[in-house]
PDB file of C-alpha atoms in Angstrom:
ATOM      1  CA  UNK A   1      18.163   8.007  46.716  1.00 58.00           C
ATOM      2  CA  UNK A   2      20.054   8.352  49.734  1.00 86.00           C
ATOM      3  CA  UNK A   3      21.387  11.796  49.216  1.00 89.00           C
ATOM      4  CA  UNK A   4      17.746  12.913  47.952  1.00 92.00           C
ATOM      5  CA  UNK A   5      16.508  11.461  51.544  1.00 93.00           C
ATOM      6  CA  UNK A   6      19.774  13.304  52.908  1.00 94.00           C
ATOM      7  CA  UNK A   7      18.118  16.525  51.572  1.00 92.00           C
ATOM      8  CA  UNK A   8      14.187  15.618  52.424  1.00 94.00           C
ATOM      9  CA  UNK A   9      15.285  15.872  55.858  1.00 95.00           C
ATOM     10  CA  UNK A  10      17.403  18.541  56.157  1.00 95.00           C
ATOM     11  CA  UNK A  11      14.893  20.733  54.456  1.00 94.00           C
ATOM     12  CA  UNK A  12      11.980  18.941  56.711  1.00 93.00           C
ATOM     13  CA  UNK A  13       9.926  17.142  53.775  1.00 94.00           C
ATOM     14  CA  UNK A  14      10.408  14.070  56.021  1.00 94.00           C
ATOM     15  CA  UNK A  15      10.840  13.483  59.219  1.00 94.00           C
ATOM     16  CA  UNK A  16      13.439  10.959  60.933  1.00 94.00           C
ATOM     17  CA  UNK A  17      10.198   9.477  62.675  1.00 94.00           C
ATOM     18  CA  UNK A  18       8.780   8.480  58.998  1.00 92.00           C
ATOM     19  CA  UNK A  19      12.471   7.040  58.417  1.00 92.00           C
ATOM     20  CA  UNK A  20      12.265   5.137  61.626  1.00 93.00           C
ATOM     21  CA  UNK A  21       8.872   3.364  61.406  1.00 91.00           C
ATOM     22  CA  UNK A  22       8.793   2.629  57.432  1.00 88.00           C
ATOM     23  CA  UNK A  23       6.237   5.025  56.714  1.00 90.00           C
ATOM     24  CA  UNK A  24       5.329   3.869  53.579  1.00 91.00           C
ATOM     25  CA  UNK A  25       4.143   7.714  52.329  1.00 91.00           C
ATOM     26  CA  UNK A  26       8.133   7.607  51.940  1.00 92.00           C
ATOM     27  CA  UNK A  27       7.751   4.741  49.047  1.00 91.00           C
ATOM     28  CA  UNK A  28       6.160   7.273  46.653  1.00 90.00           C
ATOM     29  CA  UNK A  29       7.987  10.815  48.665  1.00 93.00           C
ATOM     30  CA  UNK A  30      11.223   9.626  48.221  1.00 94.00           C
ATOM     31  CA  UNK A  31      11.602   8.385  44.161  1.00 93.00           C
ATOM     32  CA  UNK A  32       9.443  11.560  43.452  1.00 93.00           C
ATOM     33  CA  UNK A  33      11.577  14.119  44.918  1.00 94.00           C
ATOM     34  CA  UNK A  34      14.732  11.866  43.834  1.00 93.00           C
ATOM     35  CA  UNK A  35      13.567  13.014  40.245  1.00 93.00           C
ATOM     36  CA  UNK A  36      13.184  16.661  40.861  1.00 94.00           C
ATOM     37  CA  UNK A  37      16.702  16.582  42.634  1.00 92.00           C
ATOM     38  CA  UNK A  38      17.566  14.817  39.669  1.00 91.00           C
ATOM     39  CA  UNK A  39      16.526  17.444  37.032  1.00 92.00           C
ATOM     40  CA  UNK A  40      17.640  19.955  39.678  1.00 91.00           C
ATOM     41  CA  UNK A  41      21.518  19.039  38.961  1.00 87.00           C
ATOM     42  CA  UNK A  42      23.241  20.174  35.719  1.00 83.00           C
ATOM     43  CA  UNK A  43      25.382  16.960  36.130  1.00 83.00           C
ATOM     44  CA  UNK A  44      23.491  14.522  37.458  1.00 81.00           C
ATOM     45  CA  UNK A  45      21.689  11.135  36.281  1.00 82.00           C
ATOM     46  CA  UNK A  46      18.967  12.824  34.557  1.00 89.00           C
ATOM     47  CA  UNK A  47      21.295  15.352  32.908  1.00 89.00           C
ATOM     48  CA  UNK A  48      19.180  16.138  29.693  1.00 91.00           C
ATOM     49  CA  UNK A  49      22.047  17.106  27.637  1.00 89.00           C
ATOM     50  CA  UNK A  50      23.463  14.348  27.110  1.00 88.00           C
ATOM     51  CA  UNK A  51      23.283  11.640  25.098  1.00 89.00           C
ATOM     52  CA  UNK A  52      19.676   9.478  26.262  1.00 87.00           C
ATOM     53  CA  UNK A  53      21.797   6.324  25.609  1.00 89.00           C
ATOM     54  CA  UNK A  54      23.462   7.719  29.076  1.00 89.00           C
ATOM     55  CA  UNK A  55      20.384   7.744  31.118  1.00 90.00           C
ATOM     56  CA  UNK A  56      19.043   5.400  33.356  1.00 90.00           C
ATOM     57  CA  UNK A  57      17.036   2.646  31.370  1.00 93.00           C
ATOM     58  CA  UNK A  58      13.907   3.432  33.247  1.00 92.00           C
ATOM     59  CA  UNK A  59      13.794   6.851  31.778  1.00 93.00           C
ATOM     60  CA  UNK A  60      15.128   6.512  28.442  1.00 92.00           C
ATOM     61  CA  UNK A  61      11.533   6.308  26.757  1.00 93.00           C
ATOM     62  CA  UNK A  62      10.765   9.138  29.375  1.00 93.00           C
ATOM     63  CA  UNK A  63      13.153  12.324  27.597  1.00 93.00           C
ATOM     64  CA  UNK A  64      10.570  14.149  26.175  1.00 93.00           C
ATOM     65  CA  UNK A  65       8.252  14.376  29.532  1.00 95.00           C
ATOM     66  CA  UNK A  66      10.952  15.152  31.678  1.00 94.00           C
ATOM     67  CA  UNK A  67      12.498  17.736  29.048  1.00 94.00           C
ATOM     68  CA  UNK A  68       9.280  19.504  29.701  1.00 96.00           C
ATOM     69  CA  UNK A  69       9.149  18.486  33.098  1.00 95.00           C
ATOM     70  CA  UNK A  70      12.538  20.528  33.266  1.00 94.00           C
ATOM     71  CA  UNK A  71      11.102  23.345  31.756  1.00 95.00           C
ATOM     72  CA  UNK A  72       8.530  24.144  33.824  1.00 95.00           C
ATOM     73  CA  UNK A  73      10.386  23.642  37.130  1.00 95.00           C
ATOM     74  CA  UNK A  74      13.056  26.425  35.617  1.00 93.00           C
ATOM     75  CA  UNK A  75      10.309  28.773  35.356  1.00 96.00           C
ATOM     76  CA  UNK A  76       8.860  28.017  39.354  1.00 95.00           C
ATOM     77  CA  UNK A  77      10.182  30.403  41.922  1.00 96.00           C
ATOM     78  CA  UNK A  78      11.829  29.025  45.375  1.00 95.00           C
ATOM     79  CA  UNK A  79       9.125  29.207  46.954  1.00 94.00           C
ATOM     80  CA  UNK A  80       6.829  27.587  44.823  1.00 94.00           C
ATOM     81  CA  UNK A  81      10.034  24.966  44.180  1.00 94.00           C
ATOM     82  CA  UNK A  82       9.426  24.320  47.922  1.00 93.00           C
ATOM     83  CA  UNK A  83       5.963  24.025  48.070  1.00 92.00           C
ATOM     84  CA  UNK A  84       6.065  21.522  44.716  1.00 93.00           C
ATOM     85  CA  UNK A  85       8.699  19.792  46.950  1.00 94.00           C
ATOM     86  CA  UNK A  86       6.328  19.375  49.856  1.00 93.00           C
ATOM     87  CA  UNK A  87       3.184  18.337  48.035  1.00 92.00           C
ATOM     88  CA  UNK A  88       5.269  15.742  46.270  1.00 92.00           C
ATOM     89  CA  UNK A  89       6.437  14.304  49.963  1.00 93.00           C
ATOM     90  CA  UNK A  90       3.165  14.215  51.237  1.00 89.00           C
ATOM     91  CA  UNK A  91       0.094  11.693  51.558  1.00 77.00           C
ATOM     92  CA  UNK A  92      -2.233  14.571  51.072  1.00 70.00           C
ATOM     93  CA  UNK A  93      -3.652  15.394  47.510  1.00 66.00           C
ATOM     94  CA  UNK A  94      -3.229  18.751  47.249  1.00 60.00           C
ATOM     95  CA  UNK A  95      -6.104  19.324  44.576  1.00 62.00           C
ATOM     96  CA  UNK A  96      -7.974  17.352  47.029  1.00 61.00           C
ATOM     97  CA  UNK A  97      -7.347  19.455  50.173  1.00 54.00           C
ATOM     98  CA  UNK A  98      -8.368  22.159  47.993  1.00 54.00           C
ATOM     99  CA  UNK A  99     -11.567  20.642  47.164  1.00 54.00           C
ATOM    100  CA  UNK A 100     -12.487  20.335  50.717  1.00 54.00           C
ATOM    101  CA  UNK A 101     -11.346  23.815  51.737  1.00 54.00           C
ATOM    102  CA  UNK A 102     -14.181  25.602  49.078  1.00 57.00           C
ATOM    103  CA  UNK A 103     -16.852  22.753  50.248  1.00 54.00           C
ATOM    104  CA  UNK A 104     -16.137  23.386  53.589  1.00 56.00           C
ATOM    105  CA  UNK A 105     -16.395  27.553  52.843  1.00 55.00           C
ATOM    106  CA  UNK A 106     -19.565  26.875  51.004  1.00 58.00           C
ATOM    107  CA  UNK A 107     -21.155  25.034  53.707  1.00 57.00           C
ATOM    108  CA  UNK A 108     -19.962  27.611  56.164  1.00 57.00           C
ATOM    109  CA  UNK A 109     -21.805  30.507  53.914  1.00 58.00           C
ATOM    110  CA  UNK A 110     -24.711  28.495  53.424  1.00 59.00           C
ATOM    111  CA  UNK A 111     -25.227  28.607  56.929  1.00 57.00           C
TER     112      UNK A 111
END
């Protein structure tokens, strides 16, 4: 985790303020991008190539969804990596904010 929070902040997903006071958006931010980084690597913990009996226990019973999970992030381009990234270190839903971006249009063309 600590060279996926390394990361967060250099490429601003968090802020050294959120470090500072505990903010607990971190508690969900940081194991979320952790796993990204982690299918990110060719080597790493969540190397997919290898044998499951290798992975972490947690996500032994988890190699089919992040297989897939892989997949699909192979097929994103950097800046929609970035922007997956970002949602993923945020307290905002970003289906939510969408929600309220057409209700607040519709309102204003109602008007």
């Amino acid at each position: 985790f600590s060279e996926t929070t390394a990361q967060a902040l250099v490429d601003c997903l968090i802020t050294e303020e959120q470090m500072v006071y505990y903010d607990p958006v971190l508690m969900l931010a940081i194991p979320r991008l952790a796993i990204i980084c982690g299918l990110e690597q060719e080597d790493g913990l969540l190397d997919l190539t290898r044998d499951p009996a290798l992975l972490p226990p947690y996500f032994r019973p988890h190699t089919t969804a992040l297989s897939e999970i892989k997949h699909s992030l192979g097929t994103l381009a950097p800046d929609e990596l970035v922007t997956l990234k970002q949602c993923l270190a945020s307290s905002l839903d970003p289906l939510q904010s969408n929600q309220d971006e057409e209700n607040q249009s519709r309102a204003t063309n109602q008007q």
